[in-house]
mmCIF file of C-alpha atoms in Angstrom:
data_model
loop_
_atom_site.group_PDB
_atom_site.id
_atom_site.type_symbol
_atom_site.label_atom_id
_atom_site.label_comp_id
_atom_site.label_asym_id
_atom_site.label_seq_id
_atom_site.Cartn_x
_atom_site.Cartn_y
_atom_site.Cartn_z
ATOM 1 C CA UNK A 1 140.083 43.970 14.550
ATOM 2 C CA UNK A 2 138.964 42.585 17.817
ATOM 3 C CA UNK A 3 141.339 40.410 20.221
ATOM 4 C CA UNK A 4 138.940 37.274 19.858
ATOM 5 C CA UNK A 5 139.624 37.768 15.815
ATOM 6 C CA UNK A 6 143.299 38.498 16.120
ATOM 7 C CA UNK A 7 144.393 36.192 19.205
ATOM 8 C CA UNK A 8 143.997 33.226 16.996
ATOM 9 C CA UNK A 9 145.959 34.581 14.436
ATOM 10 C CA UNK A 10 148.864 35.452 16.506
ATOM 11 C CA UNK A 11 148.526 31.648 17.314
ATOM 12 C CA UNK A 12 148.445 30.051 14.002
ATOM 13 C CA UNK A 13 151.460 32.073 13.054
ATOM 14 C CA UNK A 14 153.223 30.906 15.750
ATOM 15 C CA UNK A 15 151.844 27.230 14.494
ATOM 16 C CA UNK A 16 153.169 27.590 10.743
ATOM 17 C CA UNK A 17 156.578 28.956 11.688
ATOM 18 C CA UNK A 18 157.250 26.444 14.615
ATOM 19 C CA UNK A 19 155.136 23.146 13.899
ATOM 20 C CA UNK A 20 155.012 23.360 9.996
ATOM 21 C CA UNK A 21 158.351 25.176 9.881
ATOM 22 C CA UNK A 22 157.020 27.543 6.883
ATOM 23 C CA UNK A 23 159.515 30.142 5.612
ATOM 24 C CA UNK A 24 158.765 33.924 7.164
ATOM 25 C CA UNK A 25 158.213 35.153 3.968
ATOM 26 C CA UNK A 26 155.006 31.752 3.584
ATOM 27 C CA UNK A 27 154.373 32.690 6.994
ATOM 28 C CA UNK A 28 153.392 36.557 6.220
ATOM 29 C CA UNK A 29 151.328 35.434 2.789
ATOM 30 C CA UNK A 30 148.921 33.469 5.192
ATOM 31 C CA UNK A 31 148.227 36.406 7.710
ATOM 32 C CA UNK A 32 147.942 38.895 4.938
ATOM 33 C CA UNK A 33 145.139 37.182 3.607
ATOM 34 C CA UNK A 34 143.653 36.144 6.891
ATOM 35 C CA UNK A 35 143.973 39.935 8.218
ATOM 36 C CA UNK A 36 141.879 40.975 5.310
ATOM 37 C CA UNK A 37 139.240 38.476 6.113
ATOM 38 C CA UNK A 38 139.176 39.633 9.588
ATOM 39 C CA UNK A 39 138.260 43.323 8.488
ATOM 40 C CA UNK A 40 135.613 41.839 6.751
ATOM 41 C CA UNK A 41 134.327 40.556 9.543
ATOM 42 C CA UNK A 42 134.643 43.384 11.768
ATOM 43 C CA UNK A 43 133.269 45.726 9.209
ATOM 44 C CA UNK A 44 130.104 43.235 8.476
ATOM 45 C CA UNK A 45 129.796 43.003 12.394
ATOM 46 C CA UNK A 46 131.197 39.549 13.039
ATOM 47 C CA UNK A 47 133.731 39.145 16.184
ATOM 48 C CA UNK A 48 134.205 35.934 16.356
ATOM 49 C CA UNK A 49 135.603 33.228 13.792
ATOM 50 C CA UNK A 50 133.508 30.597 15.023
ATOM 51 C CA UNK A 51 130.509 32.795 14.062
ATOM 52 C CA UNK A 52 131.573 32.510 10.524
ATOM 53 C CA UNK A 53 129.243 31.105 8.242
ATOM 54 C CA UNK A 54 129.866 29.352 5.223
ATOM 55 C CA UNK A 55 127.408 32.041 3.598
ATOM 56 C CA UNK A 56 129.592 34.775 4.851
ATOM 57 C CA UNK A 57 132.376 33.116 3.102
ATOM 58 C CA UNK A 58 130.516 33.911 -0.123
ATOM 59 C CA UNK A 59 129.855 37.190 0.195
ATOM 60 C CA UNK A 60 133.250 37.913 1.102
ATOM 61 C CA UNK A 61 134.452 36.099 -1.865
ATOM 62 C CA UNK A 62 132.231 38.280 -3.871
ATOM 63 C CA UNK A 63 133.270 41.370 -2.135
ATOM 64 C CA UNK A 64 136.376 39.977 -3.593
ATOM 65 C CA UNK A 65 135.518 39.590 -6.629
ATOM 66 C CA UNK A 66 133.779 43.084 -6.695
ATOM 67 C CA UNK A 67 137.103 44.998 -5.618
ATOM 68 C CA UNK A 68 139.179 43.468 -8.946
ATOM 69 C CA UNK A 69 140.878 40.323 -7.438
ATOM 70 C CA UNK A 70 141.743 37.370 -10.213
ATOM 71 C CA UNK A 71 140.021 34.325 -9.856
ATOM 72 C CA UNK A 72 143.694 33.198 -8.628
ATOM 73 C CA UNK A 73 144.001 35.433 -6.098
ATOM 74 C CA UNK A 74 140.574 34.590 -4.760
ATOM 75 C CA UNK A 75 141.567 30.944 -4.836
ATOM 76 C CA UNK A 76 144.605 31.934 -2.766
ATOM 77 C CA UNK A 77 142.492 33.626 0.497
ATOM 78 C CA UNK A 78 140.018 30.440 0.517
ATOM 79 C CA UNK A 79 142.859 27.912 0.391
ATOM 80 C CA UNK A 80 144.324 30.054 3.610
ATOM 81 C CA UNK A 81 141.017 30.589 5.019
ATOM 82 C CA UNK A 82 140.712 26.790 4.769
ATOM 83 C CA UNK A 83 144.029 26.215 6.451
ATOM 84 C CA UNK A 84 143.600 28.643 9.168
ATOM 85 C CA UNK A 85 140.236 26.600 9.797
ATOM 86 C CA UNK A 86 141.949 23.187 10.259
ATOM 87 C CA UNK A 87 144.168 24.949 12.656
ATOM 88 C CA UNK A 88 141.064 26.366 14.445
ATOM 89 C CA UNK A 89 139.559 22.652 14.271
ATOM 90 C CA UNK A 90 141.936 20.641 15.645
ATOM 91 C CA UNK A 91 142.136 23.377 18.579
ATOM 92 C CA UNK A 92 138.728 23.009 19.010
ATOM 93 C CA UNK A 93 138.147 26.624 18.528
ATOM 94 C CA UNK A 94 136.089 25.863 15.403
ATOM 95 C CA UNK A 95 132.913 23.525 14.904
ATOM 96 C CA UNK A 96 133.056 23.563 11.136
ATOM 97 C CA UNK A 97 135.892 25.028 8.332
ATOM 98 C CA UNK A 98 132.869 27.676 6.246
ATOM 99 C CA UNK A 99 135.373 28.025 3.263
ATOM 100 C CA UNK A 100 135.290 24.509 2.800
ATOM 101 C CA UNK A 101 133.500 23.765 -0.973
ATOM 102 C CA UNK A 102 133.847 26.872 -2.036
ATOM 103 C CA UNK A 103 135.479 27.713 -5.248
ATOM 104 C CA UNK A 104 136.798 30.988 -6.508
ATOM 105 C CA UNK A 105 135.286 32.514 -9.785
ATOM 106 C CA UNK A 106 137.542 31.502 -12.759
ATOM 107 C CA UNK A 107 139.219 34.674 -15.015
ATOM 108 C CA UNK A 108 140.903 34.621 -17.690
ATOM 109 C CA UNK A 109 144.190 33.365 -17.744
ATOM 110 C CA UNK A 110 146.683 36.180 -18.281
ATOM 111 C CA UNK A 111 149.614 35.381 -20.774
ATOM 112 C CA UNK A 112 152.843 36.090 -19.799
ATOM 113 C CA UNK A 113 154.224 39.556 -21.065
ATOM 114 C CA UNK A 114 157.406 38.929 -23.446
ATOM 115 C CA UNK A 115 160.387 40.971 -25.133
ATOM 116 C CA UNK A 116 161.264 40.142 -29.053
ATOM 117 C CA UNK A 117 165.250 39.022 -29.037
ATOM 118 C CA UNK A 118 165.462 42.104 -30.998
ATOM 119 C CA UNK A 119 164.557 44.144 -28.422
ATOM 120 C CA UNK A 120 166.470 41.793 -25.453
ATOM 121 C CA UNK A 121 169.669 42.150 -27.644
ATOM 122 C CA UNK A 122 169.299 45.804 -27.440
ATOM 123 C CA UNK A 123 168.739 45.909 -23.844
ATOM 124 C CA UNK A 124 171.663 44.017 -22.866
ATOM 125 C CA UNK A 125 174.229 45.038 -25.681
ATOM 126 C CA UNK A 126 175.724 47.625 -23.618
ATOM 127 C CA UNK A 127 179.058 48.203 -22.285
ATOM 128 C CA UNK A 128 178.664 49.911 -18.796
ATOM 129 C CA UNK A 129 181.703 51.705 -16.547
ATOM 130 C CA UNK A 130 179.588 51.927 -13.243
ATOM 131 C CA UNK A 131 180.542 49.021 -11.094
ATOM 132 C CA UNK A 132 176.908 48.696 -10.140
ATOM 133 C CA UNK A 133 175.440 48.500 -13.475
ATOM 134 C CA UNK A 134 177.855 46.021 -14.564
ATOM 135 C CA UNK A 135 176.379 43.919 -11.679
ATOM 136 C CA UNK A 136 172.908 44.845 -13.183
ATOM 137 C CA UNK A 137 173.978 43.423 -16.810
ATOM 138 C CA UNK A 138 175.276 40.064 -14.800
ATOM 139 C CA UNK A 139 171.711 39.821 -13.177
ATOM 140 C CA UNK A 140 170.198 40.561 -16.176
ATOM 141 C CA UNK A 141 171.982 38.380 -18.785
ATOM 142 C CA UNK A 142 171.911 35.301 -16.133
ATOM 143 C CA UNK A 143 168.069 35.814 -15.606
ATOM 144 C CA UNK A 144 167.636 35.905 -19.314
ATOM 145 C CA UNK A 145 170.406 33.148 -20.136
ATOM 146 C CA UNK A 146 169.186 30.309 -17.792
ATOM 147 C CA UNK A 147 165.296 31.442 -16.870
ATOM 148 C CA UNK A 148 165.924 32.247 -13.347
ATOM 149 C CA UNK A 149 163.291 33.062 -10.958
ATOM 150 C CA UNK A 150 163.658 36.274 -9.034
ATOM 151 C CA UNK A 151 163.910 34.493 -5.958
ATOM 152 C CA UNK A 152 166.401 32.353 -7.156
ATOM 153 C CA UNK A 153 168.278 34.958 -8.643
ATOM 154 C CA UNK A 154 168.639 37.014 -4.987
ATOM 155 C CA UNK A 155 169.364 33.601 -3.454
ATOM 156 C CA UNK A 156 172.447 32.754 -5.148
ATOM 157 C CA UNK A 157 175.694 31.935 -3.692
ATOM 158 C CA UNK A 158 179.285 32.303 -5.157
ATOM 159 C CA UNK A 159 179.868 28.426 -5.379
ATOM 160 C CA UNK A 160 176.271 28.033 -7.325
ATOM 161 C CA UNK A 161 178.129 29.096 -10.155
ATOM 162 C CA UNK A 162 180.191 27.216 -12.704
ATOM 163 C CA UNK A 163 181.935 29.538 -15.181
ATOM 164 C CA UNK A 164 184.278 27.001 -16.537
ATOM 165 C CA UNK A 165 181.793 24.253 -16.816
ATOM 166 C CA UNK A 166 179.141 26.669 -18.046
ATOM 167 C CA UNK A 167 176.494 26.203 -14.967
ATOM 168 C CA UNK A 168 174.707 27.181 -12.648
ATOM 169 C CA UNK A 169 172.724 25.419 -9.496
ATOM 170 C CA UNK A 170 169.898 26.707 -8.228
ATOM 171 C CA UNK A 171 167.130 25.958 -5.455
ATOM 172 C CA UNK A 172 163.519 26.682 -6.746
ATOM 173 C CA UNK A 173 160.670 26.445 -5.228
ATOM 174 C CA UNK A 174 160.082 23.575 -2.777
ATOM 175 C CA UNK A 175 163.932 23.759 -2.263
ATOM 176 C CA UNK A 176 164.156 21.317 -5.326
ATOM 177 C CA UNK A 177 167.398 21.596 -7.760
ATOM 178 C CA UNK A 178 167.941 22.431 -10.635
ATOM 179 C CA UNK A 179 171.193 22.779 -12.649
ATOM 180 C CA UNK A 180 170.999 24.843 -15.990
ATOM 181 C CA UNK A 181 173.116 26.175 -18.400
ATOM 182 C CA UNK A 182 174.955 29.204 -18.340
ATOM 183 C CA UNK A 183 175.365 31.134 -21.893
ATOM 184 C CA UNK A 184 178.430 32.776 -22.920
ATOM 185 C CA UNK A 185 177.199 36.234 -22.816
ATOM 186 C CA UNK A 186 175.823 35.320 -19.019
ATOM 187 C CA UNK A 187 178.653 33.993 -17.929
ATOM 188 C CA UNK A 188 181.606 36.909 -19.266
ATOM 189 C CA UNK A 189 179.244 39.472 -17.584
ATOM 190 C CA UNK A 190 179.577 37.331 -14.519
ATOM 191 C CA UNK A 191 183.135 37.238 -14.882
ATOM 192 C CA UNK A 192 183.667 41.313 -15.100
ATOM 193 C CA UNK A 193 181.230 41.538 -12.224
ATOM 194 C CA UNK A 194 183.430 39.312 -10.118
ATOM 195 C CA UNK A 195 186.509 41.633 -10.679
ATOM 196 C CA UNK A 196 184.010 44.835 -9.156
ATOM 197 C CA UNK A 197 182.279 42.550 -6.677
ATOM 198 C CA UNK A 198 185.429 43.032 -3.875
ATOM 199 C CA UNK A 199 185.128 46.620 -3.585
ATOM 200 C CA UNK A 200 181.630 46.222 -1.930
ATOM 201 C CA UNK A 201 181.623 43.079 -0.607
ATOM 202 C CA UNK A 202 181.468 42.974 3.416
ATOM 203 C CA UNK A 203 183.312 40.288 5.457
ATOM 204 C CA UNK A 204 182.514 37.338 4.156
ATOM 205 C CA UNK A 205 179.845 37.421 2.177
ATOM 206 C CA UNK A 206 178.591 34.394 0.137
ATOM 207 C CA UNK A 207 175.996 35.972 -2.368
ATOM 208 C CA UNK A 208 177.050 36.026 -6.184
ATOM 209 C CA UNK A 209 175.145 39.763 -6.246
ATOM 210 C CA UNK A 210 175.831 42.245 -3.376
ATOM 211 C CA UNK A 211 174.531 45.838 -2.910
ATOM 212 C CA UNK A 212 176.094 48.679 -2.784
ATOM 213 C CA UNK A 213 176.427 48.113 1.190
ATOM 214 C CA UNK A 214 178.015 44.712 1.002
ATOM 215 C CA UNK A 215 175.289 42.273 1.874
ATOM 216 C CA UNK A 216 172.583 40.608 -0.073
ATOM 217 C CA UNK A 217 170.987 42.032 -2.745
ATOM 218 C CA UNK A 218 167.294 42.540 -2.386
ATOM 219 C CA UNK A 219 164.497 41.409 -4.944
ATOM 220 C CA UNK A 220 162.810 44.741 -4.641
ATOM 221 C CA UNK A 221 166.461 46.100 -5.570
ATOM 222 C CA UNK A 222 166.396 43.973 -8.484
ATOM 223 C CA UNK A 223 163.261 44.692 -9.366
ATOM 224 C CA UNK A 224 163.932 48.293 -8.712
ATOM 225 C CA UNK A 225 167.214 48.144 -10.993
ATOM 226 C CA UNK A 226 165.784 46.493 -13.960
ATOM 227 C CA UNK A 227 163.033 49.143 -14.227
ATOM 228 C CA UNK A 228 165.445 51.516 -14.405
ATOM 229 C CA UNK A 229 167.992 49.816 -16.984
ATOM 230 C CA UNK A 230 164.777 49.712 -18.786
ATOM 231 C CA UNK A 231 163.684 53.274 -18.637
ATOM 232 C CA UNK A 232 167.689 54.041 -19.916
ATOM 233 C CA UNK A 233 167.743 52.271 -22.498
ATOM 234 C CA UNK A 234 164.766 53.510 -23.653
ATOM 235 C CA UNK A 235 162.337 49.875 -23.472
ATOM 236 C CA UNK A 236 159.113 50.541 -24.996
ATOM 237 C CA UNK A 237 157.360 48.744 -21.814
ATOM 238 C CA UNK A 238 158.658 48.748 -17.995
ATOM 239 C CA UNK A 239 160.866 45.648 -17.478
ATOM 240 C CA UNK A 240 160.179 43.047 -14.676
ATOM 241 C CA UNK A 241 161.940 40.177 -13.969
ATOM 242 C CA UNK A 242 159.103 37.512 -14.605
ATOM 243 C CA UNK A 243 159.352 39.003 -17.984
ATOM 244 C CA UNK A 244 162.816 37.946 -18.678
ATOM 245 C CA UNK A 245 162.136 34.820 -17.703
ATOM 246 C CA UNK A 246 159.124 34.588 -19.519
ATOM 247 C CA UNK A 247 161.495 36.025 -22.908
ATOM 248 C CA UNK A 248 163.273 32.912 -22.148
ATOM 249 C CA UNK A 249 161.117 29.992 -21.897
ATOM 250 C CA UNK A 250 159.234 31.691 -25.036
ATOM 251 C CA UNK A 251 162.287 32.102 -27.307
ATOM 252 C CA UNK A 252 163.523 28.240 -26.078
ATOM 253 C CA UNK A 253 160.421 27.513 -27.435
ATOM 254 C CA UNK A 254 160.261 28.873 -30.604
ATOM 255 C CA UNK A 255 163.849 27.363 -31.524
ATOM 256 C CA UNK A 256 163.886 24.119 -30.389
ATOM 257 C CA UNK A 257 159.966 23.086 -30.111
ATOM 258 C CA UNK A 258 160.563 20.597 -26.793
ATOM 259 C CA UNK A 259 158.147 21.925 -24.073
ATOM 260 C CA UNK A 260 159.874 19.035 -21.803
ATOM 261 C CA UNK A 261 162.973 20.485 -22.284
ATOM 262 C CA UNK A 262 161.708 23.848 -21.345
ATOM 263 C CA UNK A 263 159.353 22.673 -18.363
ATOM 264 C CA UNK A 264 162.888 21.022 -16.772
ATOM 265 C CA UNK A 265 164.534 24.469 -17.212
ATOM 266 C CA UNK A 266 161.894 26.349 -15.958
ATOM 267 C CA UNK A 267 161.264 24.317 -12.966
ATOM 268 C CA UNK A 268 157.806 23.910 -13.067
ATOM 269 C CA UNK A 269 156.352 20.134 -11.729
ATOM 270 C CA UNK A 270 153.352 20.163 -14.233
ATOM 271 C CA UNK A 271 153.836 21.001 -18.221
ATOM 272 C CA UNK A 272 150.067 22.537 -18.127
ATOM 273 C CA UNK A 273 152.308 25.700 -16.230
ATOM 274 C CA UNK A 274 154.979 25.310 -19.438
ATOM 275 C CA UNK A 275 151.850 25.057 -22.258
ATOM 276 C CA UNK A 276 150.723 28.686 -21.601
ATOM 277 C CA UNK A 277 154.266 29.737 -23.523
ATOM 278 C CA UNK A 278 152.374 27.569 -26.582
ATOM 279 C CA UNK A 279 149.649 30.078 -26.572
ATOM 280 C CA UNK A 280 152.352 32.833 -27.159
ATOM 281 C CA UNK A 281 153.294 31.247 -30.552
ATOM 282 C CA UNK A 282 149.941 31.428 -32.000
ATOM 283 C CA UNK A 283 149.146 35.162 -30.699
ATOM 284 C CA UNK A 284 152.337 35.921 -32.753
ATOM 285 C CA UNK A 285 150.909 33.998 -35.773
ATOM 286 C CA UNK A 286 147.778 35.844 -35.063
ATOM 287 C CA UNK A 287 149.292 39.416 -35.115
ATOM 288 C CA UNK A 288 151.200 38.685 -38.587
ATOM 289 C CA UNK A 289 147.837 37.390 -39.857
ATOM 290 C CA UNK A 290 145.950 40.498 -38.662
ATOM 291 C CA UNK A 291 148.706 42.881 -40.368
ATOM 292 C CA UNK A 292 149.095 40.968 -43.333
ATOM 293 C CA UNK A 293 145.882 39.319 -44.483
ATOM 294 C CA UNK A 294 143.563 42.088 -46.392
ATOM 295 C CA UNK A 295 140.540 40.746 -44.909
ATOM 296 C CA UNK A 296 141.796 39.485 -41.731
ATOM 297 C CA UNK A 297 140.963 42.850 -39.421
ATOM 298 C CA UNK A 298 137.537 44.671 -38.963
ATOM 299 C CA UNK A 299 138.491 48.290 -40.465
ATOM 300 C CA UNK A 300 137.850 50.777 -37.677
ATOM 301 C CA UNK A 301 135.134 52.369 -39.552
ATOM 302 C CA UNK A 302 133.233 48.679 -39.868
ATOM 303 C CA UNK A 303 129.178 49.087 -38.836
ATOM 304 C CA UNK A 304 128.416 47.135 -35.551
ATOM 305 C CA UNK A 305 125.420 45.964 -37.725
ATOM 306 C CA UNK A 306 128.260 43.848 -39.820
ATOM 307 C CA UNK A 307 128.647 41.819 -36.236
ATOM 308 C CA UNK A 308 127.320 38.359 -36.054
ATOM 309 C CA UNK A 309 124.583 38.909 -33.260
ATOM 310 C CA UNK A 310 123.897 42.627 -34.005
ATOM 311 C CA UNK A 311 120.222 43.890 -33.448
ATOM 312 C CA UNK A 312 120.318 43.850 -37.605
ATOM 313 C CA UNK A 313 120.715 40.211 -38.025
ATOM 314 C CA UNK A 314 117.670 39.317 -36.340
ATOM 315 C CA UNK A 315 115.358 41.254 -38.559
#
């Protein structure tokens, strides 16, 4: 990438981290995106950002489109390809912002991958000796038990927890609050956790789950740890966290029916994010329909001439 592409860059990191005061982590999602654009450019012969038309915008979103990106992710580079262009604009580096009224290509919204409580109850009914696994069944069983984000999981703090009161406080995204409840399996794996947690502990420490080294533990770690519980106890598809949270607002669902009550819990500030768990409910119904109804599936030896809009019907 050439200096006149990167230069500016370099400069409207330096403007979301110290104007806009965006987390690192915020600050690396923006330049990610914006580093791909600019081997775009460089590739399609462009050195300059001010050169960018609004026509090049839509072949790169193509492009894109062409190498497998959702419709989300798309959105995602044009809303920081936007940003980056106010920046440019108000330094007067930029005439006009060429992303500007252009809209990603919609796909097909993905539901949310989900374990049966049969298969959760499995999972987690184990009694482990390690001291680091029986951190890995307090992770697990509070992720599962309250509908904690990853984030939010790595981010906790000792006095976040209320074992007593059954609670736990956490800071989602947006640093708003949330307090949810703790269940009882949750919070006595917490509880033998907290008798292992001293020997690796360093100094002093605040995080509820440390690594082996003392300090923080990672999400990658986490994510890392679950695959692997997963892959021991023999899980039929590779665990993730989002999928235990997912497990959670699905089965709060089925039992109680209040998608209120879950959107609070799951932190999310619009219910159409909650509704896609509704969805989940009917591809269940669907599935019991297709195995038990005797003319509810097409038999794998059905004609494609039996298809509504085959070449056949039109004769």
């Amino acid at each position: 990438m050439s200096e006149a592409l990167s230069v500016p860059l370099a400069d409207f990191a330096t403007h979301l981290s110290s104007e806009k005061r965006h987390s690192p982590r915020t600050c690396e999602h923006y330049l990610r995106d914006l580093k791909r654009l600019g081997a775009w450019l460089t590739i399609m012969g462009i050195d300059q950002w001010s050169k960018v038309t609004n026509h090049d915008m839509r072949r790169y979103v193509a492009s894109l489109s062409k190498n497998g990106l959702s419709g989300q992710s798309i959105a995602r580079h044009l809303s920081s390809t936007r940003r980056f262009y106010q920046f440019l604009l108000r330094e007067g580096r930029s005439k006009d912002n060429p992303a500007l009224d252009i809209r990603a290509p919609k796909s097909g919204r993905r539901l949310p991958k989900v374990a049966d409580v049969d298969q959760l109850n499995q999972l987690l009914e184990v009694n482990p000796d390690d001291p680091l696994e029986v951190r890995d069944l307090a992770m697990f069983e509070l992720m599962y038990s309250s509908g904690l984000r990853l984030s939010e999981l790595a981010g906790l703090n000792l006095d976040a927890v209320d074992l007593v009161g059954g609670e736990v406080r956490v800071w989602g995204k947006g640093s708003k609050e949330r307090l949810l409840p703790v269940g009882a399996k949750a919070a006595a794996a917490i509880r033998r956790w907290l008798k292992c947690r001293a020997q690796f502990v360093v100094g002093s420490e605040l995080a509820m789950f440390v690594s082996q080294r003392g300090g923080r533990i990672s999400r990658r770690s986490i994510q890392a740890r679950l695959a692997r519980w997963g892959s021991q106890q023999g899980a039929e598809q590779r665990l993730h966290p989002h999928m235990l949270r997912h497990s959670f607002a699905s089965h709060m669902l089925e039992s109680s029916g209040d998608l209120r009550a879950v959107q609070e819990l799951l932190g999310h500030a619009d219910i159409a994010t909650t509704q896609v768990y509704t969805h989940l409910d009917f591809q269940h119904l669907a599935r019991v329909y297709d195995q038990s109804h005797p003319r509810a599936r097409r038999r794998s030896g059905a004609h494609t001439s039996d298809a509504v809009g085959s070449d056949s019907a039109g004769q």
